[in-house]
PDB file of C-alpha atoms in Angstrom:
ATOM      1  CA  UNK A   1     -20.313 -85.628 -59.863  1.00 55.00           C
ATOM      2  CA  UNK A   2     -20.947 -82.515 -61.456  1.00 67.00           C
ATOM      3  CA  UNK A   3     -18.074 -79.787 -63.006  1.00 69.00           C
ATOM      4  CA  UNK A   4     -17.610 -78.190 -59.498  1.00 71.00           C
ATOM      5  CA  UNK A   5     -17.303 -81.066 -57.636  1.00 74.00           C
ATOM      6  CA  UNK A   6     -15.070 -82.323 -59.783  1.00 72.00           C
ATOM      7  CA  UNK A   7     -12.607 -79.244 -59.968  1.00 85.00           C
ATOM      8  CA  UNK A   8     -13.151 -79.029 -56.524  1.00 83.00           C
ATOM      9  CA  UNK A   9     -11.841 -82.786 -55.880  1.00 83.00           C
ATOM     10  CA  UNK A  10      -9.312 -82.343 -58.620  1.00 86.00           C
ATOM     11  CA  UNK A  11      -7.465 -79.115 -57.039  1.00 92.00           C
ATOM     12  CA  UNK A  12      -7.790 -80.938 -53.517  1.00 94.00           C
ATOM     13  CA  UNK A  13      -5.636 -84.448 -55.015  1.00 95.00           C
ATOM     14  CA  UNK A  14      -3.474 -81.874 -56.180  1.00 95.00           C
ATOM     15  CA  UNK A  15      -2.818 -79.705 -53.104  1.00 97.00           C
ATOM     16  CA  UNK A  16      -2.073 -82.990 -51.064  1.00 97.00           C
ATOM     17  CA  UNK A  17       0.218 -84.193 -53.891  1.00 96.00           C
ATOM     18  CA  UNK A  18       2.171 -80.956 -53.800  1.00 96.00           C
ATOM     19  CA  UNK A  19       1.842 -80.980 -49.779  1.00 97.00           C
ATOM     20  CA  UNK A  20       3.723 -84.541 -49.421  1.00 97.00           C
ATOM     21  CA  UNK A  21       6.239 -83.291 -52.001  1.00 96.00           C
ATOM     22  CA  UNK A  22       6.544 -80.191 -49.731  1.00 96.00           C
ATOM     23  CA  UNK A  23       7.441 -81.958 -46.698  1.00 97.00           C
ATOM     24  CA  UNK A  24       9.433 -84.088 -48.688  1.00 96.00           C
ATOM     25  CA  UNK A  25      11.970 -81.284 -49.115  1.00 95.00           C
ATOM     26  CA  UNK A  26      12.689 -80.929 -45.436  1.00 95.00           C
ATOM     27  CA  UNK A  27      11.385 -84.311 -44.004  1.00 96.00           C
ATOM     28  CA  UNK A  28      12.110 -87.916 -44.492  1.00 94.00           C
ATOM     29  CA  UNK A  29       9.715 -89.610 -46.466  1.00 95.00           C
ATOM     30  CA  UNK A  30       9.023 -92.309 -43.826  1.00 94.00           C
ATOM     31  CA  UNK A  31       8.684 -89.967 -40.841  1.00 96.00           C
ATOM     32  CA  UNK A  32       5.892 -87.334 -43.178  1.00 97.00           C
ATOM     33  CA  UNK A  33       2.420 -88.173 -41.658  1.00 97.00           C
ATOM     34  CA  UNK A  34      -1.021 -87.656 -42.894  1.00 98.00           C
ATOM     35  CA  UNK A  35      -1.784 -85.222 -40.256  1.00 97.00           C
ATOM     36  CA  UNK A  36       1.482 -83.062 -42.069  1.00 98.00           C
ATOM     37  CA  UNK A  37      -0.148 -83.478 -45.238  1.00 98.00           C
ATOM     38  CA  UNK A  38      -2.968 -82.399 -44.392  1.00 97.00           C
ATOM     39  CA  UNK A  39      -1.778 -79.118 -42.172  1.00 98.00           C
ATOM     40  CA  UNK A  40       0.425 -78.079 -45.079  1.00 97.00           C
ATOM     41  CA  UNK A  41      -2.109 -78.794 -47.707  1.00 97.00           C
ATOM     42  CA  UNK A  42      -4.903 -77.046 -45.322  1.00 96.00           C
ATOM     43  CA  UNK A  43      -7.357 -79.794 -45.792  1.00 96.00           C
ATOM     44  CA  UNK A  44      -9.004 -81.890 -43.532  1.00 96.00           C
ATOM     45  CA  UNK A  45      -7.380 -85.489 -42.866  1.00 96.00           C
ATOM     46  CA  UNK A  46     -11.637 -86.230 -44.324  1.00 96.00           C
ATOM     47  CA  UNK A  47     -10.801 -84.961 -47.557  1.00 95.00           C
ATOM     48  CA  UNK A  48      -7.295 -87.131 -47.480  1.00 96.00           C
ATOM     49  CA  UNK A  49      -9.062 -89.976 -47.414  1.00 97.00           C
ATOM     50  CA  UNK A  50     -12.027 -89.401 -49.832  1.00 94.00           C
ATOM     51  CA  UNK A  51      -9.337 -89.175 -52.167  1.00 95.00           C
ATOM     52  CA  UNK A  52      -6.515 -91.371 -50.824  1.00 97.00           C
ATOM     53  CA  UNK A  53      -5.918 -94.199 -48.617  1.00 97.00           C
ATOM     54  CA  UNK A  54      -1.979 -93.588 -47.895  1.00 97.00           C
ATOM     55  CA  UNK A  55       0.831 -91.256 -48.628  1.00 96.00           C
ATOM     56  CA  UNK A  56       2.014 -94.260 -50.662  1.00 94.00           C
ATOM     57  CA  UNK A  57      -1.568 -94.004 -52.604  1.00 95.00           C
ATOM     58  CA  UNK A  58      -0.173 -90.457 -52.946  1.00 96.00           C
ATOM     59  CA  UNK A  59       2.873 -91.775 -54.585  1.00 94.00           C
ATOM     60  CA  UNK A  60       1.609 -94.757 -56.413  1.00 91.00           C
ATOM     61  CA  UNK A  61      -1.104 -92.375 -58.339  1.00 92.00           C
ATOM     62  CA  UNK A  62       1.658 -89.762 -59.107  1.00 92.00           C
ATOM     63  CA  UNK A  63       3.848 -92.265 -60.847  1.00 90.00           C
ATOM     64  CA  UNK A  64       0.928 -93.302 -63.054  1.00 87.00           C
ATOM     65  CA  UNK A  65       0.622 -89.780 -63.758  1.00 89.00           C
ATOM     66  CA  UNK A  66       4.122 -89.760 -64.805  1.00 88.00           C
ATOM     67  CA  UNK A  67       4.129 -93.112 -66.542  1.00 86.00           C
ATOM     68  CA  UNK A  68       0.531 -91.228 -68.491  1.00 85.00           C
ATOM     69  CA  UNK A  69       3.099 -88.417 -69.188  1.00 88.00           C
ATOM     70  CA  UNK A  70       5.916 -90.194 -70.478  1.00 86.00           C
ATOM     71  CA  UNK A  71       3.069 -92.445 -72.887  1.00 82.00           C
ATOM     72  CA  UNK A  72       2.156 -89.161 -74.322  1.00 83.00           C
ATOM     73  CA  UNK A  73       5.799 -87.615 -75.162  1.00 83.00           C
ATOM     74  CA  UNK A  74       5.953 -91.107 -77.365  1.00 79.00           C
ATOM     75  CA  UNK A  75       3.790 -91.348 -81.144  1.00 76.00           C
ATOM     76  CA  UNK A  76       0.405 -93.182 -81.136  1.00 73.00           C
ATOM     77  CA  UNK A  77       0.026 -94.081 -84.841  1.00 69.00           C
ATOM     78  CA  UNK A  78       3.851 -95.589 -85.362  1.00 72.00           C
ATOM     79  CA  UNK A  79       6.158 -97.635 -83.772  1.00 73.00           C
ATOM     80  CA  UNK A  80       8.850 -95.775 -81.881  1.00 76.00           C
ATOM     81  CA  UNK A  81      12.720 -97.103 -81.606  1.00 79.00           C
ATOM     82  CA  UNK A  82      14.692 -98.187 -79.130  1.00 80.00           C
ATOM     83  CA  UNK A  83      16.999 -95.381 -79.294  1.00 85.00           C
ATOM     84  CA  UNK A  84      13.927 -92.641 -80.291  1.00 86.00           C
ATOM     85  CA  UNK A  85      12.227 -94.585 -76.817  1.00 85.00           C
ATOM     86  CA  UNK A  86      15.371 -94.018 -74.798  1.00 89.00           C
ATOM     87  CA  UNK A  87      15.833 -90.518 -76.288  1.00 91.00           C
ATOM     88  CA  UNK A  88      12.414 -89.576 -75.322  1.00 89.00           C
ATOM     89  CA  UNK A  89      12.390 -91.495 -71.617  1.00 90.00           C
ATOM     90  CA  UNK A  90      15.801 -89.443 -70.743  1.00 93.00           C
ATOM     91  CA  UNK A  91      14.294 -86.033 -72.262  1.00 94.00           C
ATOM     92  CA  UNK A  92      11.123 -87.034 -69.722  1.00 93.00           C
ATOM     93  CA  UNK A  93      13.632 -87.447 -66.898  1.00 93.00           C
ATOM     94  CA  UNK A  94      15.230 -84.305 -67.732  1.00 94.00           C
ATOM     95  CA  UNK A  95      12.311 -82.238 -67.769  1.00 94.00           C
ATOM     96  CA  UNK A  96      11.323 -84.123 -64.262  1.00 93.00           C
ATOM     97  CA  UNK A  97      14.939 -83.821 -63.150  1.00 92.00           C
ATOM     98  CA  UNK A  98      13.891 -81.774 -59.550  1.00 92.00           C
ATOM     99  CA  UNK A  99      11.620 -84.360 -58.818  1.00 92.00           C
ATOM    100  CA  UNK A 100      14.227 -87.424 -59.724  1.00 91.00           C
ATOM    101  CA  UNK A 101      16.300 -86.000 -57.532  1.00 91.00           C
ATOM    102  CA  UNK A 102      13.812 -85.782 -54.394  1.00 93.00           C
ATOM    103  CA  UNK A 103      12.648 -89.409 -55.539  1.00 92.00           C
ATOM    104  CA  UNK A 104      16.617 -90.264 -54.885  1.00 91.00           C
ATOM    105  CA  UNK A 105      17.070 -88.500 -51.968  1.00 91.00           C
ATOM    106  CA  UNK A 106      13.890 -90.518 -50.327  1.00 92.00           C
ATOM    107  CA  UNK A 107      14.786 -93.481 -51.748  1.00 91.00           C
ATOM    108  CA  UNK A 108      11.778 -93.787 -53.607  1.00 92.00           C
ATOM    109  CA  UNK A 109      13.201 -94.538 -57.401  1.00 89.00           C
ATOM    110  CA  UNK A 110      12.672 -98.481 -56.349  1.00 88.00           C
ATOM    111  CA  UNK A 111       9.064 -97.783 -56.447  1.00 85.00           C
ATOM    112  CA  UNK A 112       9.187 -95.915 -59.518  1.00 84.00           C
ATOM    113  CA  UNK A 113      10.802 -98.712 -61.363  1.00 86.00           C
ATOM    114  CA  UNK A 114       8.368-101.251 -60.182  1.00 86.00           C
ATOM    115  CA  UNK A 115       6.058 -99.477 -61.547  1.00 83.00           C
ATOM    116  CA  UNK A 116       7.602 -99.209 -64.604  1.00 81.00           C
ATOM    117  CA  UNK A 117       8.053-102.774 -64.817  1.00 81.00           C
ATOM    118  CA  UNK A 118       4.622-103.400 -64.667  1.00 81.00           C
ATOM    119  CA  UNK A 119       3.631-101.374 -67.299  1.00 77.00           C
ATOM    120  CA  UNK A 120       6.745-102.141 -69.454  1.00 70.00           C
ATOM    121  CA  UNK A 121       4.416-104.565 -71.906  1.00 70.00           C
ATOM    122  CA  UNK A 122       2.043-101.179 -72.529  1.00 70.00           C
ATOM    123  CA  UNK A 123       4.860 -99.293 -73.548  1.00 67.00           C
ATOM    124  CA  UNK A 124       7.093-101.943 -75.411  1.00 66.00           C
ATOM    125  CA  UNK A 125       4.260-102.469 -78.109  1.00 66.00           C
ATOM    126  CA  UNK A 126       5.230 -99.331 -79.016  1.00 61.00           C
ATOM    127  CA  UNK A 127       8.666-100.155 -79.905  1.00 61.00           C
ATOM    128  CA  UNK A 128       8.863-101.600 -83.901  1.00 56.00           C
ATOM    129  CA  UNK A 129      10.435-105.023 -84.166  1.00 54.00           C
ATOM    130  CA  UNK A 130      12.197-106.023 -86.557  1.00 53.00           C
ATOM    131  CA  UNK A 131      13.205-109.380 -85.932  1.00 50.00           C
ATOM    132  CA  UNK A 132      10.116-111.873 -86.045  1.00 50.00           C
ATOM    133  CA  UNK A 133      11.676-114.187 -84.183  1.00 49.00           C
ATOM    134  CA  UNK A 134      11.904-112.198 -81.007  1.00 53.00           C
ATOM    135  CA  UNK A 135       8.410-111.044 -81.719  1.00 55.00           C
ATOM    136  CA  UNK A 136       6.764-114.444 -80.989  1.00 54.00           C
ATOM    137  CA  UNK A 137       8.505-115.683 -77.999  1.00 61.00           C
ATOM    138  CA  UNK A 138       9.432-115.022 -74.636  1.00 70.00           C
ATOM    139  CA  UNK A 139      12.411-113.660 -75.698  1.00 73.00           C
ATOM    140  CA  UNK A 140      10.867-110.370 -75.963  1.00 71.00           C
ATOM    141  CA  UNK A 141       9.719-109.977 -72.235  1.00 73.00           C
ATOM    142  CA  UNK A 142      13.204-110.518 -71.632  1.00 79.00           C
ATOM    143  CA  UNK A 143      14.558-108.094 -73.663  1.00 77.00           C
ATOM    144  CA  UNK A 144      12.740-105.270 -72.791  1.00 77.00           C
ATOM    145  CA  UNK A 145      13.315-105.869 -68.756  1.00 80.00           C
ATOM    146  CA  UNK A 146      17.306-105.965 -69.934  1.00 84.00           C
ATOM    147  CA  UNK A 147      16.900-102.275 -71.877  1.00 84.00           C
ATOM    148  CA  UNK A 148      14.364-100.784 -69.211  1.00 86.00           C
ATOM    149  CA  UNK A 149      16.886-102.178 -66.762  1.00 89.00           C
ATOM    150  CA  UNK A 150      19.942-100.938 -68.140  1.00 90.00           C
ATOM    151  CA  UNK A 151      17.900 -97.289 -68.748  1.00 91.00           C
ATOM    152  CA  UNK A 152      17.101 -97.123 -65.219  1.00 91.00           C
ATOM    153  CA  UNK A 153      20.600 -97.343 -64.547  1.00 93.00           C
ATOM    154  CA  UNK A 154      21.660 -95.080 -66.824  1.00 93.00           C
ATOM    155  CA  UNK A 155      19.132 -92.751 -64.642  1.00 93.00           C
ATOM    156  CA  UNK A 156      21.007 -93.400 -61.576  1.00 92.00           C
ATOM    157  CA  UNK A 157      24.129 -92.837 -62.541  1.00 93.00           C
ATOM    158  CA  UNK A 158      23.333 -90.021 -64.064  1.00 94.00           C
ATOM    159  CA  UNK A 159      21.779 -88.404 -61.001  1.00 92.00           C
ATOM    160  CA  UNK A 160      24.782 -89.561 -59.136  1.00 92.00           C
ATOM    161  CA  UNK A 161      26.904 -87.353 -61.536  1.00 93.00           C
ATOM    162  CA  UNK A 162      24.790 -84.350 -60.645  1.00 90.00           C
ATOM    163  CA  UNK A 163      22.736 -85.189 -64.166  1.00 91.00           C
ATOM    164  CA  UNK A 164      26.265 -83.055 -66.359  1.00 92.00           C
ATOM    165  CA  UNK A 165      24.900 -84.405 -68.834  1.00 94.00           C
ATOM    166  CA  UNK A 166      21.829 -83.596 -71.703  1.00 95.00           C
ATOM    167  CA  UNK A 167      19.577 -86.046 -72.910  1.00 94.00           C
ATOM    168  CA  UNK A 168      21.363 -86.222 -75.853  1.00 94.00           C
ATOM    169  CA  UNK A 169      24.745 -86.689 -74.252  1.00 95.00           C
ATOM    170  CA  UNK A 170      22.878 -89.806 -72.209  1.00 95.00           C
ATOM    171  CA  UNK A 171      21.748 -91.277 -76.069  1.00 93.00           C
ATOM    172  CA  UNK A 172      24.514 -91.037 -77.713  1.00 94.00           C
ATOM    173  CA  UNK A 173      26.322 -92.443 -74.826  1.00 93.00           C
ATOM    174  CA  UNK A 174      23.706 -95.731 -74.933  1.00 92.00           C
ATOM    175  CA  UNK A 175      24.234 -95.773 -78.740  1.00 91.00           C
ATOM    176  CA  UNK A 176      27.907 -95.866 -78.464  1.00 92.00           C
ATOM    177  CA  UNK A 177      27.509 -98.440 -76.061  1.00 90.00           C
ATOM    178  CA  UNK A 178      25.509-100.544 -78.124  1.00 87.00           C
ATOM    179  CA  UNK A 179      27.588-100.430 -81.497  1.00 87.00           C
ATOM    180  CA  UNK A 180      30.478-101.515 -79.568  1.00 87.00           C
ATOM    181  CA  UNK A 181      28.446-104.399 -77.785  1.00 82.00           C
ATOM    182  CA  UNK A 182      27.224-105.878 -80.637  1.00 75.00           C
ATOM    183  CA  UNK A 183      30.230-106.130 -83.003  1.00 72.00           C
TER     184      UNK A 183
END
C-alpha cells in the first residue's frame, strides 16, 4: 500500500470510529447500525467493511488503541509500581473521562475490562516485584486480576460520583486503603 493509500485508509478507520461514537451520543449502542455509520461518517458501507467487520470490530480495535495508549503513558526501560501503575491508569482515565462516561452510559465498560484482562500479563511485567516468591508462582496471576479488579472498580465508582475527584485524590485514596489493609 503506498503513503496515500494508507492516509487515505487511515482517515477513513478514523471517520467511522468518530461516526459510531457520534451516534453513540444520541443513540443506543445496540440499536446504531452500519448503514448510520456509514451516513454519518459519509462513506460507503464498502469502505466499512474493507476496514471492519462489525461496530463491535469498531470497538474492539479502539480499546487496543487505548490499551496502546495507556502502555505508552507507563516507562519502557524500568519497572513501574503498583501505586506509580494505578497513578498513571487513573490519570489515563481522566484524560479519557468523556469517553468513560459514554462507555458507561452504553454499557460498554464490561468489554473494556475484558480486554484489559487479557492483556493484564503485558502490562504486569511492567510492575517491579519485590517478593520472589510471588514472582515464580501462580500467585502472581492472581494478584494482579485482584488489583486490576479492584482499579476497575475504583473507575466505576468514581464515574458514579460524577468523577469529584483528581487522579491524585483516587491514589491517595487506594494508598490509604492499602496501609490500613495490610496492618
Amino acid at each position: 500500500m503506498n503513503q496515500t493509500n494508507y492516509k487515505i485508509a487511515l482517515q477513513s478507520k478514523v471517520w467511522i470510529t468518530n461516526a459510531l461514537f457520534e451516534l453513540m451520543q444520541s443513540h443506543d449502542y445496540s440499536t446504531i447500525t452500519i448503514s448510520q455509520i456509514c451516513r454519518k461518517s459519509d462513506l460507503s458501507r464498502k469502505t466499512f467493511y474493507r476496514h471492519f467487520t462489525s461496530k463491535d470490530d469498531i470497538l474492539a480495535k479502539k480499546f487496543l488503541l487505548l490499551l496502546e495508549e495507556f502502555s505508552s503513558m507507563l516507562p519502557c526501560s524500568e519497572p513501574i509500581s503498583f501505586l506509580d501503575m494505578s497513578s498513571a491508569y487513573f490519570e489515563f482515565w481522566h484524560k479519557n473521562k468523556e469517553l468513560l462516561k459514554l462507555l458507561k452510559e452504553s454499557q460498554l465498560l464490561p468489554s473494556i475490562f475484558i480486554q484489559l484482562q487479557a492483556e493484564l500479563p503485558n502490562i504486569c511485567k511492567r510492575l517491579e516485584r519485590t517478593d520472589t516468591e510471588i514472582c515464580h508462582s501462580d500467585a502472581l496471576f492472581y494478584a494482579n486480576a485482584f488489583a486490576l479488579g479492584g482499579l476497575n472498580n475504583m473507575l466505576l465508582n468514581w464515574i458514579q460520583s460524577d468523577m469529584d475527584k483528581t487522579p491524585a485524590q483516587l491514589t491517595n485514596d487506594l494508598i490509604c486503603f492499602l496501609n490500613s489493609a495490610l496492618r
